PDB file of C-alpha atoms in Angstrom:
ATOM      1  CA  MET A 300     -19.722 -49.136   0.734  1.00 78.00           C
ATOM      2  CA  ASN A 301     -21.972 -51.069  -1.635  1.00 86.00           C
ATOM      3  CA  LYS A 302     -24.745 -51.013   0.968  1.00 88.00           C
ATOM      4  CA  ILE A 303     -24.593 -47.200   1.197  1.00 90.00           C
ATOM      5  CA  VAL A 304     -24.797 -46.847  -2.598  1.00 88.00           C
ATOM      6  CA  ALA A 305     -27.704 -49.304  -2.696  1.00 87.00           C
ATOM      7  CA  ILE A 306     -29.581 -47.367   0.006  1.00 87.00           C
ATOM      8  CA  ALA A 307     -28.938 -44.037  -1.726  1.00 87.00           C
ATOM      9  CA  ARG A 308     -30.117 -45.499  -5.057  1.00 88.00           C
ATOM     10  CA  TRP A 309     -33.259 -46.886  -3.454  1.00 90.00           C
ATOM     11  CA  GLU A 310     -34.017 -43.539  -1.740  1.00 86.00           C
ATOM     12  CA  TYR A 311     -33.464 -41.622  -4.979  1.00 86.00           C
ATOM     13  CA  LEU A 312     -35.675 -43.920  -7.053  1.00 84.00           C
ATOM     14  CA  ASP A 313     -38.342 -43.921  -4.333  1.00 84.00           C
ATOM     15  CA  LYS A 314     -38.515 -40.106  -4.406  1.00 83.00           C
ATOM     16  CA  VAL A 315     -38.347 -39.763  -8.202  1.00 83.00           C
ATOM     17  CA  ARG A 316     -41.238 -42.175  -8.710  1.00 87.00           C
ATOM     18  CA  LYS A 317     -43.618 -40.035  -6.632  1.00 89.00           C
ATOM     19  CA  LYS A 318     -45.971 -37.585  -8.301  1.00 91.00           C
ATOM     20  CA  SER A 319     -45.302 -34.975  -5.580  1.00 89.00           C
ATOM     21  CA  PHE A 320     -41.604 -34.891  -6.534  1.00 88.00           C
ATOM     22  CA  TRP A 321     -42.399 -33.982 -10.135  1.00 89.00           C
ATOM     23  CA  ILE A 322     -45.049 -31.455  -9.129  1.00 92.00           C
ATOM     24  CA  GLY A 323     -42.486 -29.807  -6.864  1.00 89.00           C
ATOM     25  CA  ILE A 324     -39.889 -29.815  -9.655  1.00 90.00           C
ATOM     26  CA  MET A 325     -42.333 -28.061 -11.991  1.00 91.00           C
ATOM     27  CA  LEU A 326     -43.822 -25.603  -9.479  1.00 93.00           C
ATOM     28  CA  THR A 327     -40.607 -24.374  -7.852  1.00 93.00           C
ATOM     29  CA  PRO A 328     -39.342 -22.394 -10.898  1.00 92.00           C
ATOM     30  CA  LEU A 329     -42.867 -21.090 -11.503  1.00 92.00           C
ATOM     31  CA  ILE A 330     -43.086 -19.838  -7.909  1.00 93.00           C
ATOM     32  CA  TRP A 331     -39.686 -18.137  -8.215  1.00 93.00           C
ATOM     33  CA  VAL A 332     -40.746 -16.415 -11.436  1.00 91.00           C
ATOM     34  CA  LEU A 333     -44.001 -15.242  -9.845  1.00 91.00           C
ATOM     35  CA  LEU A 334     -42.151 -13.907  -6.795  1.00 91.00           C
ATOM     36  CA  GLY A 335     -39.921 -11.857  -9.102  1.00 89.00           C
ATOM     37  CA  VAL A 336     -42.458 -10.692 -11.684  1.00 89.00           C
ATOM     38  CA  VAL A 337     -45.590  -9.865  -9.663  1.00 86.00           C
ATOM     39  CA  PRO A 338     -43.963  -7.232  -7.397  1.00 82.00           C
ATOM     40  CA  THR A 339     -42.393  -5.593 -10.461  1.00 82.00           C
ATOM     41  CA  LEU A 340     -45.746  -5.460 -12.238  1.00 82.00           C
ATOM     42  CA  LEU A 341     -47.413  -3.979  -9.163  1.00 78.00           C
ATOM     43  CA  ALA A 342     -44.656  -1.380  -8.701  1.00 75.00           C
ATOM     44  CA  ASN A 343     -44.911  -0.282 -12.342  1.00 76.00           C
ATOM     45  CA  LYS A 344     -48.703  -0.129 -12.337  1.00 80.00           C
ATOM     46  CA  GLU A 345     -50.004   3.272 -13.408  1.00 82.00           C
ATOM     47  CA  ASP A 346     -51.840   5.301 -10.792  1.00 82.00           C
ATOM     48  CA  GLU A 347     -55.586   5.627 -11.315  1.00 85.00           C
ATOM     49  CA  HIS A 348     -56.055   8.849  -9.345  1.00 87.00           C
ATOM     50  CA  ALA A 349     -53.969  11.830  -8.294  1.00 87.00           C
ATOM     51  CA  ILE A 350     -51.863  11.410  -5.189  1.00 87.00           C
ATOM     52  CA  THR A 351     -51.869  14.231  -2.644  1.00 87.00           C
ATOM     53  CA  ILE A 352     -48.651  14.594  -0.693  1.00 89.00           C
ATOM     54  CA  GLY A 353     -48.368  16.963   2.218  1.00 89.00           C
ATOM     55  CA  ILE A 354     -45.340  19.204   2.231  1.00 91.00           C
ATOM     56  CA  VAL A 355     -43.618  21.153   4.970  1.00 89.00           C
ATOM     57  CA  ASP A 356     -41.215  23.537   3.248  1.00 88.00           C
ATOM     58  CA  MET A 357     -39.119  25.351   5.831  1.00 84.00           C
ATOM     59  CA  THR A 358     -37.303  27.185   3.019  1.00 84.00           C
ATOM     60  CA  ASP A 359     -40.633  28.708   1.860  1.00 82.00           C
ATOM     61  CA  SER A 360     -39.472  28.493  -1.734  1.00 85.00           C
ATOM     62  CA  LEU A 361     -39.632  24.952  -3.105  1.00 88.00           C
ATOM     63  CA  VAL A 362     -43.337  24.052  -3.283  1.00 91.00           C
ATOM     64  CA  VAL A 363     -44.136  25.949  -6.501  1.00 93.00           C
ATOM     65  CA  PRO A 364     -41.079  24.801  -8.501  1.00 94.00           C
ATOM     66  CA  MET A 365     -41.493  21.219  -7.256  1.00 93.00           C
ATOM     67  CA  GLN A 366     -45.165  21.206  -8.256  1.00 94.00           C
ATOM     68  CA  ALA A 367     -44.192  22.569 -11.684  1.00 94.00           C
ATOM     69  CA  PHE A 368     -41.558  19.823 -12.088  1.00 94.00           C
ATOM     70  CA  LEU A 369     -44.007  17.087 -11.067  1.00 94.00           C
ATOM     71  CA  ASP A 370     -46.755  18.533 -13.308  1.00 94.00           C
ATOM     72  CA  GLY A 371     -44.373  18.585 -16.251  1.00 92.00           C
ATOM     73  CA  LYS A 372     -43.173  15.011 -15.834  1.00 92.00           C
ATOM     74  CA  PHE A 373     -45.937  12.845 -14.380  1.00 92.00           C
ATOM     75  CA  HIS A 374     -49.538  12.621 -15.588  1.00 91.00           C
ATOM     76  CA  LEU A 375     -52.415  10.199 -15.268  1.00 91.00           C
ATOM     77  CA  LYS A 376     -53.911   8.523 -18.347  1.00 90.00           C
ATOM     78  CA  ASN A 377     -56.519  11.285 -18.585  1.00 91.00           C
ATOM     79  CA  GLY A 378     -53.788  13.967 -18.723  1.00 89.00           C
ATOM     80  CA  THR A 379     -54.272  15.400 -15.232  1.00 92.00           C
ATOM     81  CA  PRO A 380     -51.246  15.793 -12.951  1.00 93.00           C
ATOM     82  CA  ASN A 381     -50.296  12.647 -11.030  1.00 92.00           C
ATOM     83  CA  TYR A 382     -49.242  14.503  -7.865  1.00 91.00           C
ATOM     84  CA  HIS A 383     -50.646  17.373  -5.875  1.00 92.00           C
ATOM     85  CA  LEU A 384     -48.460  18.996  -3.215  1.00 92.00           C
ATOM     86  CA  LEU A 385     -50.501  20.199  -0.247  1.00 89.00           C
ATOM     87  CA  GLU A 386     -48.763  22.687   2.025  1.00 89.00           C
ATOM     88  CA  LEU A 387     -49.543  21.517   5.543  1.00 85.00           C
ATOM     89  CA  PRO A 388     -50.821  24.159   7.970  1.00 83.00           C
ATOM     90  CA  VAL A 389     -47.684  24.274  10.104  1.00 79.00           C
ATOM     91  CA  ASP A 390     -45.945  27.388  11.419  1.00 78.00           C
ATOM     92  CA  THR A 391     -42.473  27.008   9.916  1.00 74.00           C
ATOM     93  CA  HIS A 392     -41.202  30.459  10.881  1.00 78.00           C
ATOM     94  CA  HIS A 393     -41.230  30.507  14.671  1.00 79.00           C
ATOM     95  CA  GLN A 394     -40.610  26.880  15.633  1.00 82.00           C
ATOM     96  CA  PRO A 395     -37.587  24.577  15.569  1.00 84.00           C
ATOM     97  CA  ALA A 396     -37.557  21.793  12.953  1.00 82.00           C
ATOM     98  CA  ASP A 397     -38.264  19.030  15.509  1.00 84.00           C
ATOM     99  CA  THR A 398     -41.424  20.809  16.715  1.00 87.00           C
ATOM    100  CA  VAL A 399     -42.571  21.334  13.123  1.00 85.00           C
ATOM    101  CA  ARG A 400     -41.987  17.618  12.359  1.00 86.00           C
ATOM    102  CA  ALA A 401     -43.969  16.589  15.442  1.00 87.00           C
ATOM    103  CA  HIS A 402     -46.885  18.822  14.451  1.00 87.00           C
ATOM    104  CA  ALA A 403     -46.838  17.483  10.881  1.00 87.00           C
ATOM    105  CA  ASP A 404     -46.723  13.914  12.241  1.00 87.00           C
ATOM    106  CA  SER A 405     -49.868  14.659  14.252  1.00 88.00           C
ATOM    107  CA  LEU A 406     -51.592  15.854  11.053  1.00 86.00           C
ATOM    108  CA  VAL A 407     -50.814  12.454   9.507  1.00 85.00           C
ATOM    109  CA  THR A 408     -52.168  10.733  12.616  1.00 86.00           C
ATOM    110  CA  HIS A 409     -55.392  12.753  12.384  1.00 84.00           C
ATOM    111  CA  GLY A 410     -55.847  11.850   8.708  1.00 81.00           C
ATOM    112  CA  LEU A 411     -55.181  15.182   6.973  1.00 81.00           C
ATOM    113  CA  THR A 412     -52.685  13.413   4.695  1.00 81.00           C
ATOM    114  CA  GLU A 413     -51.174   9.943   4.382  1.00 82.00           C
ATOM    115  CA  SER A 414     -47.615  11.192   4.064  1.00 86.00           C
ATOM    116  CA  TYR A 415     -45.621  14.367   3.754  1.00 89.00           C
ATOM    117  CA  LEU A 416     -42.295  15.666   2.582  1.00 89.00           C
ATOM    118  CA  PHE A 417     -40.275  17.606   5.145  1.00 90.00           C
ATOM    119  CA  ILE A 418     -37.818  20.109   3.668  1.00 87.00           C
ATOM    120  CA  PRO A 419     -35.478  21.591   6.294  1.00 85.00           C
ATOM    121  CA  PRO A 420     -34.427  25.251   6.197  1.00 80.00           C
ATOM    122  CA  SER A 421     -30.793  24.243   5.708  1.00 75.00           C
ATOM    123  CA  LEU A 422     -31.568  22.665   2.307  1.00 73.00           C
ATOM    124  CA  ASP A 423     -31.469  26.135   0.769  1.00 63.00           C
ATOM    125  CA  ARG A 424     -27.807  26.572   1.709  1.00 60.00           C
ATOM    126  CA  ALA A 425     -25.084  25.813  -0.817  1.00 51.00           C
ATOM    127  CA  SER A 426     -23.733  22.742   0.994  1.00 49.00           C
ATOM    128  CA  LEU A 427     -25.371  20.145   3.160  1.00 46.00           C
ATOM    129  CA  SER A 428     -23.428  18.920   6.141  1.00 48.00           C
ATOM    130  CA  SER A 429     -25.486  16.541   8.258  1.00 48.00           C
ATOM    131  CA  LYS A 430     -28.450  14.165   8.323  1.00 51.00           C
ATOM    132  CA  SER A 431     -30.602  16.955   9.743  1.00 53.00           C
ATOM    133  CA  ASP A 432     -30.039  18.742   6.415  1.00 63.00           C
ATOM    134  CA  SER A 433     -31.752  16.019   4.388  1.00 80.00           C
ATOM    135  CA  VAL A 434     -35.267  15.930   2.994  1.00 85.00           C
ATOM    136  CA  GLU A 435     -37.500  13.391   4.722  1.00 87.00           C
ATOM    137  CA  PHE A 436     -40.512  11.547   3.352  1.00 87.00           C
ATOM    138  CA  ARG A 437     -42.601  10.752   6.425  1.00 86.00           C
ATOM    139  CA  GLY A 438     -46.022   9.330   7.178  1.00 81.00           C
ATOM    140  CA  SER A 439     -48.088   6.190   7.377  1.00 76.00           C
ATOM    141  CA  ALA A 440     -47.579   5.160   3.733  1.00 69.00           C
ATOM    142  CA  VAL A 441     -43.986   5.823   2.717  1.00 66.00           C
ATOM    143  CA  SER A 442     -43.125   2.429   1.243  1.00 71.00           C
ATOM    144  CA  ASN A 443     -44.191   3.334  -2.317  1.00 75.00           C
ATOM    145  CA  MET A 444     -40.802   3.339  -4.014  1.00 80.00           C
ATOM    146  CA  LYS A 445     -42.135   4.977  -7.183  1.00 84.00           C
ATOM    147  CA  VAL A 446     -43.444   8.008  -5.261  1.00 86.00           C
ATOM    148  CA  ASN A 447     -40.233   8.188  -3.199  1.00 86.00           C
ATOM    149  CA  GLU A 448     -38.078   8.155  -6.320  1.00 88.00           C
ATOM    150  CA  ARG A 449     -40.184  10.778  -8.119  1.00 90.00           C
ATOM    151  CA  LEU A 450     -40.177  13.146  -5.137  1.00 90.00           C
ATOM    152  CA  GLU A 451     -36.429  12.692  -4.806  1.00 89.00           C
ATOM    153  CA  ARG A 452     -36.010  13.571  -8.495  1.00 91.00           C
ATOM    154  CA  ALA A 453     -38.185  16.666  -8.069  1.00 92.00           C
ATOM    155  CA  VAL A 454     -36.185  17.949  -5.079  1.00 90.00           C
ATOM    156  CA  HIS A 455     -32.908  17.208  -6.853  1.00 89.00           C
ATOM    157  CA  ALA A 456     -33.975  18.970 -10.069  1.00 90.00           C
ATOM    158  CA  VAL A 457     -35.275  22.068  -8.282  1.00 90.00           C
ATOM    159  CA  MET A 458     -32.200  22.355  -6.060  1.00 88.00           C
ATOM    160  CA  LEU A 459     -29.847  21.790  -9.009  1.00 87.00           C
ATOM    161  CA  ASP A 460     -31.537  24.557 -11.017  1.00 88.00           C
ATOM    162  CA  ARG A 461     -31.436  26.882  -8.027  1.00 87.00           C
ATOM    163  CA  ARG A 462     -27.730  26.264  -7.366  1.00 86.00           C
ATOM    164  CA  LEU A 463     -26.825  26.636 -11.038  1.00 88.00           C
ATOM    165  CA  ARG A 464     -28.666  29.977 -11.204  1.00 87.00           C
ATOM    166  CA  ARG A 465     -26.820  31.190  -8.096  1.00 86.00           C
ATOM    167  CA  SER A 466     -23.536  30.226  -9.751  1.00 87.00           C
ATOM    168  CA  GLY A 467     -24.425  32.189 -12.878  1.00 88.00           C
ATOM    169  CA  VAL A 468     -24.720  29.121 -15.111  1.00 86.00           C
ATOM    170  CA  ASP A 469     -27.060  29.314 -18.105  1.00 85.00           C
ATOM    171  CA  ILE A 470     -29.652  26.654 -17.201  1.00 83.00           C
ATOM    172  CA  ALA A 471     -30.768  26.004 -20.793  1.00 84.00           C
ATOM    173  CA  ARG A 472     -27.185  25.428 -21.962  1.00 85.00           C
ATOM    174  CA  PHE A 473     -26.502  23.194 -18.959  1.00 83.00           C
ATOM    175  CA  HIS A 474     -29.522  20.969 -19.679  1.00 79.00           C
ATOM    176  CA  GLU A 475     -28.622  20.909 -23.387  1.00 82.00           C
ATOM    177  CA  ALA A 476     -25.109  19.751 -22.553  1.00 82.00           C
ATOM    178  CA  GLU A 477     -26.469  17.244 -20.043  1.00 78.00           C
ATOM    179  CA  HIS A 478     -28.716  15.607 -22.688  1.00 76.00           C
ATOM    180  CA  GLU A 479     -25.876  15.328 -25.191  1.00 65.00           C
ATOM    181  CA  VAL A 480     -23.924  13.097 -22.800  1.00 60.00           C
TER     182      VAL A 480
END
């Protein structure tokens, strides 16, 4: 047993005496901090120019209120709106949703827009029942979590206002009560 302890002690002291051991001890926490901080800084970086997002609204009623919501909440440093919703030239009236998605996907492939928001016709109904009822953010650049979250907030806010109005709820009083909580 004494030989094992002696070997372990020798190995430990041999490693601790090396400069590379101490460099590794100092750099490891620094690397971990950088891996945690740098992505956060990049994600929170302010946009320098307006972002255009294609939109396929099969309800034909959400583009204007969503643009108003985005314009009211998100601006660039110079005061201009951060997001511009571009209605994609897709026939949403006479085609099934899958055909409309495929056509919009081809517009992304051909460079008309980097990404688009697909709003199914069923979103306008009072209750959503399946995955096909959900809004989709599609395209070649959909990994920007900040844009995803802001678009999700816009859809949620517009749909909430619409459903409250249909239920006869006073929107101003609702939002006042919501802020008090």
